[in-house]
Amino acid sequence: MAGPPPAATLRRWEREQAQLKASVVEEDTEQWQQDPGFAGLERVGGVDLSYIRGDDSRACASLVVLSYPALEVLYEDCRMVAVSTPYVAGFLAFREVPFLVEAVQRLQQEEPRLKPQVLLVDGNGLLHPRGFGVACHLGVLTDLPCIGVAKNLLQTDGVVRDELHREQIRSLQREGDTFPLTGTSGRVLGTADIRSREYIRKQLCSPLEVRSSGPESRKEEAELDD
């Protein structure tokens, strides 16, 4: 794996994030999103890149589409890919999104009737230093509603892993229990659900002895999941 990208590349990535961010739609636009029971939601997708332990240059790019609410597998696409872009905190999309976009495009070409109405993405969305994590990035490029499902708390805009946050986590007892992640700006940046990560792990196929979304130790040190 190549070393860190030059500063000029990071500046270019920041400009691209800023340009794409202008196309993010934060409001609910679909009829099923307005219904408390999600009436009209029939297909839910999940995407992930899982890496073989000890090898950050190869990964399994996965896209799974499930029926809703039965959660029966309608479509699966898992392919080994060669990853050349290094992981940089805050820029996970530039490492992983191209493979996820390709997976969505294959689905649209092969089984357009199974196009998901929403995608669960292994990473953050609005909860990001520049408000444009991997879930937002993928959503803009595919024109699909995306939900970021991150395993680590990205500490930004005053959202921190303090005792209050730990107490909120302990309060999650039943499936569907959530609490808002509200920044010091007053903006709700996301919600936390302890079962969402477990759900996406169970539904996405991955090779043996894998870890999701890149160099785990580096990501945990940075406390970023993009």
PDB file of C-alpha atoms in Angstrom:
ATOM      1  CA  MET A   1       0.000   0.000   0.000  1.00  0.00           C
ATOM      2  CA  ALA A   2       1.361   3.410  -0.956  1.00  0.00           C
ATOM      3  CA  GLY A   3       2.119   6.023   1.690  1.00  0.00           C
ATOM      4  CA  PRO A   4      -0.102   8.997   2.570  1.00  0.00           C
ATOM      5  CA  PRO A   5      -1.243  11.086  -0.401  1.00  0.00           C
ATOM      6  CA  PRO A   6       0.424  14.476  -0.935  1.00  0.00           C
ATOM      7  CA  ALA A   7      -1.105  17.630   0.503  1.00  0.00           C
ATOM      8  CA  ALA A   8      -2.270  18.691  -2.961  1.00  0.00           C
ATOM      9  CA  THR A   9      -4.367  15.510  -3.225  1.00  0.00           C
ATOM     10  CA  LEU A  10      -5.977  16.148   0.155  1.00  0.00           C
ATOM     11  CA  ARG A  11      -6.859  19.705  -0.892  1.00  0.00           C
ATOM     12  CA  ARG A  12      -8.385  18.355  -4.104  1.00  0.00           C
ATOM     13  CA  TRP A  13     -10.405  15.835  -2.121  1.00  0.00           C
ATOM     14  CA  GLU A  14     -11.639  18.592   0.191  1.00  0.00           C
ATOM     15  CA  ARG A  15     -12.756  20.665  -2.805  1.00  0.00           C
ATOM     16  CA  GLU A  16     -14.571  17.654  -4.283  1.00  0.00           C
ATOM     17  CA  GLN A  17     -16.328  17.000  -0.971  1.00  0.00           C
ATOM     18  CA  ALA A  18     -17.427  20.628  -0.783  1.00  0.00           C
ATOM     19  CA  GLN A  19     -18.766  20.543  -4.340  1.00  0.00           C
ATOM     20  CA  LEU A  20     -20.684  17.299  -3.858  1.00  0.00           C
ATOM     21  CA  LYS A  21     -21.991  18.381  -0.459  1.00  0.00           C
ATOM     22  CA  ALA A  22     -24.088  21.020  -2.200  1.00  0.00           C
ATOM     23  CA  SER A  23     -26.177  18.184  -3.659  1.00  0.00           C
ATOM     24  CA  VAL A  24     -26.982  16.511  -0.338  1.00  0.00           C
ATOM     25  CA  VAL A  25     -30.721  16.401   0.433  1.00  0.00           C
ATOM     26  CA  GLU A  26     -31.249  16.148   4.196  1.00  0.00           C
ATOM     27  CA  GLU A  27     -35.060  16.254   4.163  1.00  0.00           C
ATOM     28  CA  ASP A  28     -37.272  13.209   3.640  1.00  0.00           C
ATOM     29  CA  THR A  29     -38.446  13.165   0.034  1.00  0.00           C
ATOM     30  CA  GLU A  30     -40.058   9.736  -0.324  1.00  0.00           C
ATOM     31  CA  GLN A  31     -43.612   8.905   0.711  1.00  0.00           C
ATOM     32  CA  TRP A  32     -42.530   5.862   2.749  1.00  0.00           C
ATOM     33  CA  GLN A  33     -40.238   8.092   4.803  1.00  0.00           C
ATOM     34  CA  GLN A  34     -43.255  10.051   6.015  1.00  0.00           C
ATOM     35  CA  ASP A  35     -45.053   6.969   7.353  1.00  0.00           C
ATOM     36  CA  PRO A  36     -44.221   5.801  10.916  1.00  0.00           C
ATOM     37  CA  GLY A  37     -44.489   2.193   9.757  1.00  0.00           C
ATOM     38  CA  PHE A  38     -42.542   2.824   6.523  1.00  0.00           C
ATOM     39  CA  ALA A  39     -45.525   1.805   4.386  1.00  0.00           C
ATOM     40  CA  GLY A  40     -44.308   1.583   0.799  1.00  0.00           C
ATOM     41  CA  LEU A  41     -40.760   0.568   1.712  1.00  0.00           C
ATOM     42  CA  GLU A  42     -40.126  -2.752  -0.031  1.00  0.00           C
ATOM     43  CA  ARG A  43     -36.347  -3.025  -0.624  1.00  0.00           C
ATOM     44  CA  VAL A  44     -33.455  -2.157   1.693  1.00  0.00           C
ATOM     45  CA  GLY A  45     -29.821  -2.403   0.615  1.00  0.00           C
ATOM     46  CA  GLY A  46     -26.553  -2.614   2.519  1.00  0.00           C
ATOM     47  CA  VAL A  47     -22.994  -1.989   1.316  1.00  0.00           C
ATOM     48  CA  ASP A  48     -19.627  -2.663   2.893  1.00  0.00           C
ATOM     49  CA  LEU A  49     -15.947  -3.235   2.160  1.00  0.00           C
ATOM     50  CA  SER A  50     -14.344  -5.947   4.302  1.00  0.00           C
ATOM     51  CA  TYR A  51     -10.608  -6.498   4.413  1.00  0.00           C
ATOM     52  CA  ILE A  52      -8.581  -9.671   4.967  1.00  0.00           C
ATOM     53  CA  ARG A  53      -6.530  -9.404   8.143  1.00  0.00           C
ATOM     54  CA  GLY A  54      -2.981  -8.392   7.379  1.00  0.00           C
ATOM     55  CA  ASP A  55      -3.760  -7.267   3.827  1.00  0.00           C
ATOM     56  CA  ASP A  56      -5.105  -3.762   3.296  1.00  0.00           C
ATOM     57  CA  SER A  57      -4.765  -3.971  -0.486  1.00  0.00           C
ATOM     58  CA  ARG A  58      -7.565  -6.483  -1.071  1.00  0.00           C
ATOM     59  CA  ALA A  59     -11.174  -6.282   0.056  1.00  0.00           C
ATOM     60  CA  CYS A  60     -14.574  -7.807  -0.506  1.00  0.00           C
ATOM     61  CA  ALA A  61     -17.001  -5.204  -1.842  1.00  0.00           C
ATOM     62  CA  SER A  62     -20.516  -6.274  -0.931  1.00  0.00           C
ATOM     63  CA  LEU A  63     -23.995  -5.139  -1.889  1.00  0.00           C
ATOM     64  CA  VAL A  64     -27.016  -6.987  -0.514  1.00  0.00           C
ATOM     65  CA  VAL A  65     -30.670  -6.111  -1.130  1.00  0.00           C
ATOM     66  CA  LEU A  66     -33.340  -7.381   1.259  1.00  0.00           C
ATOM     67  CA  SER A  67     -37.100  -7.342   1.070  1.00  0.00           C
ATOM     68  CA  TYR A  68     -38.862  -5.261   3.696  1.00  0.00           C
ATOM     69  CA  PRO A  69     -40.257  -6.050   6.180  1.00  0.00           C
ATOM     70  CA  ALA A  70     -39.611  -9.787   5.633  1.00  0.00           C
ATOM     71  CA  LEU A  71     -35.819  -9.223   5.251  1.00  0.00           C
ATOM     72  CA  GLU A  72     -35.421 -11.944   2.659  1.00  0.00           C
ATOM     73  CA  VAL A  73     -32.311 -11.704   0.484  1.00  0.00           C
ATOM     74  CA  LEU A  74     -33.305 -10.582  -3.010  1.00  0.00           C
ATOM     75  CA  TYR A  75     -29.867  -9.846  -4.441  1.00  0.00           C
ATOM     76  CA  GLU A  76     -26.219 -10.391  -3.466  1.00  0.00           C
ATOM     77  CA  ASP A  77     -23.055  -9.095  -5.097  1.00  0.00           C
ATOM     78  CA  CYS A  78     -19.741  -9.813  -3.357  1.00  0.00           C
ATOM     79  CA  ARG A  79     -16.496  -9.311  -5.270  1.00  0.00           C
ATOM     80  CA  MET A  80     -12.837  -9.134  -4.328  1.00  0.00           C
ATOM     81  CA  VAL A  81     -11.317  -5.812  -5.339  1.00  0.00           C
ATOM     82  CA  ALA A  82      -7.816  -4.331  -5.352  1.00  0.00           C
ATOM     83  CA  VAL A  83      -7.637  -1.234  -3.140  1.00  0.00           C
ATOM     84  CA  SER A  84      -4.837   1.208  -3.955  1.00  0.00           C
ATOM     85  CA  THR A  85      -5.940   4.456  -2.297  1.00  0.00           C
ATOM     86  CA  PRO A  86      -4.621   4.710   1.284  1.00  0.00           C
ATOM     87  CA  TYR A  87      -6.945   5.265   4.237  1.00  0.00           C
ATOM     88  CA  VAL A  88      -6.930   8.893   5.406  1.00  0.00           C
ATOM     89  CA  ALA A  89      -9.169   9.958   8.280  1.00  0.00           C
ATOM     90  CA  GLY A  90     -12.049  12.019   6.923  1.00  0.00           C
ATOM     91  CA  PHE A  91     -11.546  10.802   3.352  1.00  0.00           C
ATOM     92  CA  LEU A  92     -12.699   7.174   3.477  1.00  0.00           C
ATOM     93  CA  ALA A  93     -14.989   7.729   0.484  1.00  0.00           C
ATOM     94  CA  PHE A  94     -12.047   8.195  -1.881  1.00  0.00           C
ATOM     95  CA  ARG A  95     -10.774   4.770  -0.872  1.00  0.00           C
ATOM     96  CA  GLU A  96     -14.040   2.822  -0.942  1.00  0.00           C
ATOM     97  CA  VAL A  97     -16.877   4.614  -2.743  1.00  0.00           C
ATOM     98  CA  PRO A  98     -15.722   3.811  -6.324  1.00  0.00           C
ATOM     99  CA  PHE A  99     -16.206   0.082  -5.629  1.00  0.00           C
ATOM    100  CA  LEU A 100     -19.594   0.651  -4.015  1.00  0.00           C
ATOM    101  CA  VAL A 101     -20.769   2.806  -6.921  1.00  0.00           C
ATOM    102  CA  GLU A 102     -19.737   0.034  -9.311  1.00  0.00           C
ATOM    103  CA  ALA A 103     -21.767  -2.468  -7.286  1.00  0.00           C
ATOM    104  CA  VAL A 104     -24.857  -0.244  -7.448  1.00  0.00           C
ATOM    105  CA  GLN A 105     -24.357   0.245 -11.180  1.00  0.00           C
ATOM    106  CA  ARG A 106     -24.121  -3.523 -11.745  1.00  0.00           C
ATOM    107  CA  LEU A 107     -27.369  -3.998  -9.863  1.00  0.00           C
ATOM    108  CA  GLN A 108     -29.099  -1.343 -11.947  1.00  0.00           C
ATOM    109  CA  GLN A 109     -27.885  -3.028 -15.143  1.00  0.00           C
ATOM    110  CA  GLU A 110     -28.591  -6.632 -14.137  1.00  0.00           C
ATOM    111  CA  GLU A 111     -31.670  -6.368 -11.902  1.00  0.00           C
ATOM    112  CA  PRO A 112     -33.112  -2.847 -12.147  1.00  0.00           C
ATOM    113  CA  ARG A 113     -36.386  -3.948 -10.526  1.00  0.00           C
ATOM    114  CA  LEU A 114     -34.435  -4.760  -7.342  1.00  0.00           C
ATOM    115  CA  LYS A 115     -32.969  -1.286  -6.931  1.00  0.00           C
ATOM    116  CA  PRO A 116     -33.024  -0.527  -3.177  1.00  0.00           C
ATOM    117  CA  GLN A 117     -35.092   2.367  -1.884  1.00  0.00           C
ATOM    118  CA  VAL A 118     -32.523   3.054   0.820  1.00  0.00           C
ATOM    119  CA  LEU A 119     -28.917   1.972   1.423  1.00  0.00           C
ATOM    120  CA  LEU A 120     -27.246   1.251   4.772  1.00  0.00           C
ATOM    121  CA  VAL A 121     -23.595   2.261   4.473  1.00  0.00           C
ATOM    122  CA  ASP A 122     -20.686   1.153   6.653  1.00  0.00           C
ATOM    123  CA  GLY A 123     -19.546   4.631   7.737  1.00  0.00           C
ATOM    124  CA  ASN A 124     -20.775   8.080   8.682  1.00  0.00           C
ATOM    125  CA  GLY A 125     -22.955  10.545   6.796  1.00  0.00           C
ATOM    126  CA  LEU A 126     -23.508  14.037   8.173  1.00  0.00           C
ATOM    127  CA  LEU A 127     -21.509  13.206  11.303  1.00  0.00           C
ATOM    128  CA  HIS A 128     -18.190  14.210   9.730  1.00  0.00           C
ATOM    129  CA  PRO A 129     -15.701  17.098  10.121  1.00  0.00           C
ATOM    130  CA  ARG A 130     -16.919  18.613   6.858  1.00  0.00           C
ATOM    131  CA  GLY A 131     -20.458  17.252   7.070  1.00  0.00           C
ATOM    132  CA  PHE A 132     -19.893  14.879   4.170  1.00  0.00           C
ATOM    133  CA  GLY A 133     -18.969  11.336   5.149  1.00  0.00           C
ATOM    134  CA  VAL A 134     -18.920   8.221   3.009  1.00  0.00           C
ATOM    135  CA  ALA A 135     -22.705   7.694   3.245  1.00  0.00           C
ATOM    136  CA  CYS A 136     -23.397  11.201   1.925  1.00  0.00           C
ATOM    137  CA  HIS A 137     -20.772  10.746  -0.789  1.00  0.00           C
ATOM    138  CA  LEU A 138     -22.321   7.492  -1.993  1.00  0.00           C
ATOM    139  CA  GLY A 139     -25.828   8.922  -1.815  1.00  0.00           C
ATOM    140  CA  VAL A 140     -24.967  11.871  -4.043  1.00  0.00           C
ATOM    141  CA  LEU A 141     -23.175   9.699  -6.624  1.00  0.00           C
ATOM    142  CA  THR A 142     -25.926   7.051  -6.801  1.00  0.00           C
ATOM    143  CA  ASP A 143     -28.945   9.305  -6.166  1.00  0.00           C
ATOM    144  CA  LEU A 144     -30.132   6.901  -3.459  1.00  0.00           C
ATOM    145  CA  PRO A 145     -31.159   7.719   0.128  1.00  0.00           C
ATOM    146  CA  CYS A 146     -28.287   6.516   2.337  1.00  0.00           C
ATOM    147  CA  ILE A 147     -27.980   5.920   6.078  1.00  0.00           C
ATOM    148  CA  GLY A 148     -24.539   5.851   7.666  1.00  0.00           C
ATOM    149  CA  VAL A 149     -24.021   2.919  10.049  1.00  0.00           C
ATOM    150  CA  ALA A 150     -20.732   3.639  11.816  1.00  0.00           C
ATOM    151  CA  LYS A 151     -19.133   1.440  14.476  1.00  0.00           C
ATOM    152  CA  ASN A 152     -17.040   4.179  16.111  1.00  0.00           C
ATOM    153  CA  LEU A 153     -18.265   7.547  17.366  1.00  0.00           C
ATOM    154  CA  LEU A 154     -16.747  10.346  15.336  1.00  0.00           C
ATOM    155  CA  GLN A 155     -16.131  13.134  17.839  1.00  0.00           C
ATOM    156  CA  THR A 156     -16.943  16.410  16.120  1.00  0.00           C
ATOM    157  CA  ASP A 157     -19.119  19.486  16.743  1.00  0.00           C
ATOM    158  CA  GLY A 158     -19.084  18.761  20.461  1.00  0.00           C
ATOM    159  CA  VAL A 159     -20.275  15.153  20.104  1.00  0.00           C
ATOM    160  CA  VAL A 160     -17.976  13.227  22.446  1.00  0.00           C
ATOM    161  CA  ARG A 161     -17.723   9.775  23.983  1.00  0.00           C
ATOM    162  CA  ASP A 162     -18.288  10.986  27.552  1.00  0.00           C
ATOM    163  CA  GLU A 163     -20.250   9.555  30.486  1.00  0.00           C
ATOM    164  CA  LEU A 164     -23.511  11.065  29.188  1.00  0.00           C
ATOM    165  CA  HIS A 165     -22.994   9.332  25.856  1.00  0.00           C
ATOM    166  CA  ARG A 166     -22.229   6.022  27.571  1.00  0.00           C
ATOM    167  CA  GLU A 167     -25.360   6.382  29.684  1.00  0.00           C
ATOM    168  CA  GLN A 168     -27.415   7.002  26.545  1.00  0.00           C
ATOM    169  CA  ILE A 169     -25.979   3.813  25.043  1.00  0.00           C
ATOM    170  CA  ARG A 170     -26.893   1.857  28.169  1.00  0.00           C
ATOM    171  CA  SER A 171     -30.454   3.140  27.838  1.00  0.00           C
ATOM    172  CA  LEU A 172     -30.866   1.312  24.523  1.00  0.00           C
ATOM    173  CA  GLN A 173     -32.716  -1.830  25.549  1.00  0.00           C
ATOM    174  CA  ARG A 174     -35.026  -2.844  22.709  1.00  0.00           C
ATOM    175  CA  GLU A 175     -34.657  -3.176  18.960  1.00  0.00           C
ATOM    176  CA  GLY A 176     -35.308   0.212  17.400  1.00  0.00           C
ATOM    177  CA  ASP A 177     -34.322   2.223  20.504  1.00  0.00           C
ATOM    178  CA  THR A 178     -32.345   5.317  19.497  1.00  0.00           C
ATOM    179  CA  PHE A 179     -31.113   8.654  20.768  1.00  0.00           C
ATOM    180  CA  PRO A 180     -30.098  11.744  18.779  1.00  0.00           C
ATOM    181  CA  LEU A 181     -26.474  12.797  18.306  1.00  0.00           C
ATOM    182  CA  THR A 182     -26.776  16.569  18.667  1.00  0.00           C
ATOM    183  CA  GLY A 183     -23.773  18.834  18.155  1.00  0.00           C
ATOM    184  CA  THR A 184     -23.021  22.044  20.023  1.00  0.00           C
ATOM    185  CA  SER A 185     -24.349  23.817  16.935  1.00  0.00           C
ATOM    186  CA  GLY A 186     -27.781  22.412  17.835  1.00  0.00           C
ATOM    187  CA  ARG A 187     -27.844  20.322  14.682  1.00  0.00           C
ATOM    188  CA  VAL A 188     -28.840  16.670  14.888  1.00  0.00           C
ATOM    189  CA  LEU A 189     -25.990  14.838  13.150  1.00  0.00           C
ATOM    190  CA  GLY A 190     -27.335  11.327  13.513  1.00  0.00           C
ATOM    191  CA  THR A 191     -28.828   8.757  15.867  1.00  0.00           C
ATOM    192  CA  ALA A 192     -27.300   5.772  17.668  1.00  0.00           C
ATOM    193  CA  ASP A 193     -28.786   2.261  17.613  1.00  0.00           C
ATOM    194  CA  ILE A 194     -26.682  -0.533  19.100  1.00  0.00           C
ATOM    195  CA  ARG A 195     -28.310  -3.145  16.864  1.00  0.00           C
ATOM    196  CA  SER A 196     -27.811  -1.446  13.505  1.00  0.00           C
ATOM    197  CA  ARG A 197     -24.149  -2.402  13.253  1.00  0.00           C
ATOM    198  CA  GLU A 198     -24.924  -6.012  14.190  1.00  0.00           C
ATOM    199  CA  TYR A 199     -27.639  -6.054  11.529  1.00  0.00           C
ATOM    200  CA  ILE A 200     -25.409  -4.842   8.713  1.00  0.00           C
ATOM    201  CA  ARG A 201     -22.651  -7.283   9.700  1.00  0.00           C
ATOM    202  CA  LYS A 202     -25.036 -10.246   9.582  1.00  0.00           C
ATOM    203  CA  GLN A 203     -26.527  -9.313   6.227  1.00  0.00           C
ATOM    204  CA  LEU A 204     -23.356  -8.528   4.280  1.00  0.00           C
ATOM    205  CA  CYS A 205     -21.152 -11.326   3.018  1.00  0.00           C
ATOM    206  CA  SER A 206     -17.420 -11.085   3.665  1.00  0.00           C
ATOM    207  CA  PRO A 207     -14.348 -13.330   3.452  1.00  0.00           C
ATOM    208  CA  LEU A 208     -13.009 -15.300   6.403  1.00  0.00           C
ATOM    209  CA  GLU A 209     -11.060 -13.423   9.074  1.00  0.00           C
ATOM    210  CA  VAL A 210     -12.143  -9.985   7.914  1.00  0.00           C
ATOM    211  CA  ARG A 211     -12.427  -6.551   9.414  1.00  0.00           C
ATOM    212  CA  SER A 212     -14.650  -3.849   8.001  1.00  0.00           C
ATOM    213  CA  SER A 213     -13.655  -0.554   6.456  1.00  0.00           C
ATOM    214  CA  GLY A 214      -9.925  -0.602   6.382  1.00  0.00           C
ATOM    215  CA  PRO A 215      -7.039  -0.381   8.818  1.00  0.00           C
ATOM    216  CA  GLU A 216      -8.935  -0.805  12.079  1.00  0.00           C
ATOM    217  CA  SER A 217      -6.211   0.331  14.443  1.00  0.00           C
ATOM    218  CA  ARG A 218      -5.597   3.559  12.595  1.00  0.00           C
ATOM    219  CA  LYS A 219      -9.296   4.314  12.365  1.00  0.00           C
ATOM    220  CA  GLU A 220      -9.851   3.690  16.053  1.00  0.00           C
ATOM    221  CA  GLU A 221      -6.935   5.919  16.963  1.00  0.00           C
ATOM    222  CA  ALA A 222      -8.403   8.702  14.879  1.00  0.00           C
ATOM    223  CA  GLU A 223     -11.900   7.882  16.198  1.00  0.00           C
ATOM    224  CA  LEU A 224     -13.195   8.305  12.684  1.00  0.00           C
ATOM    225  CA  ASP A 225     -15.439   6.101  10.591  1.00  0.00           C
ATOM    226  CA  ASP A 226     -16.094   8.714   7.908  1.00  0.00           C
TER     227      ASP A 226
END
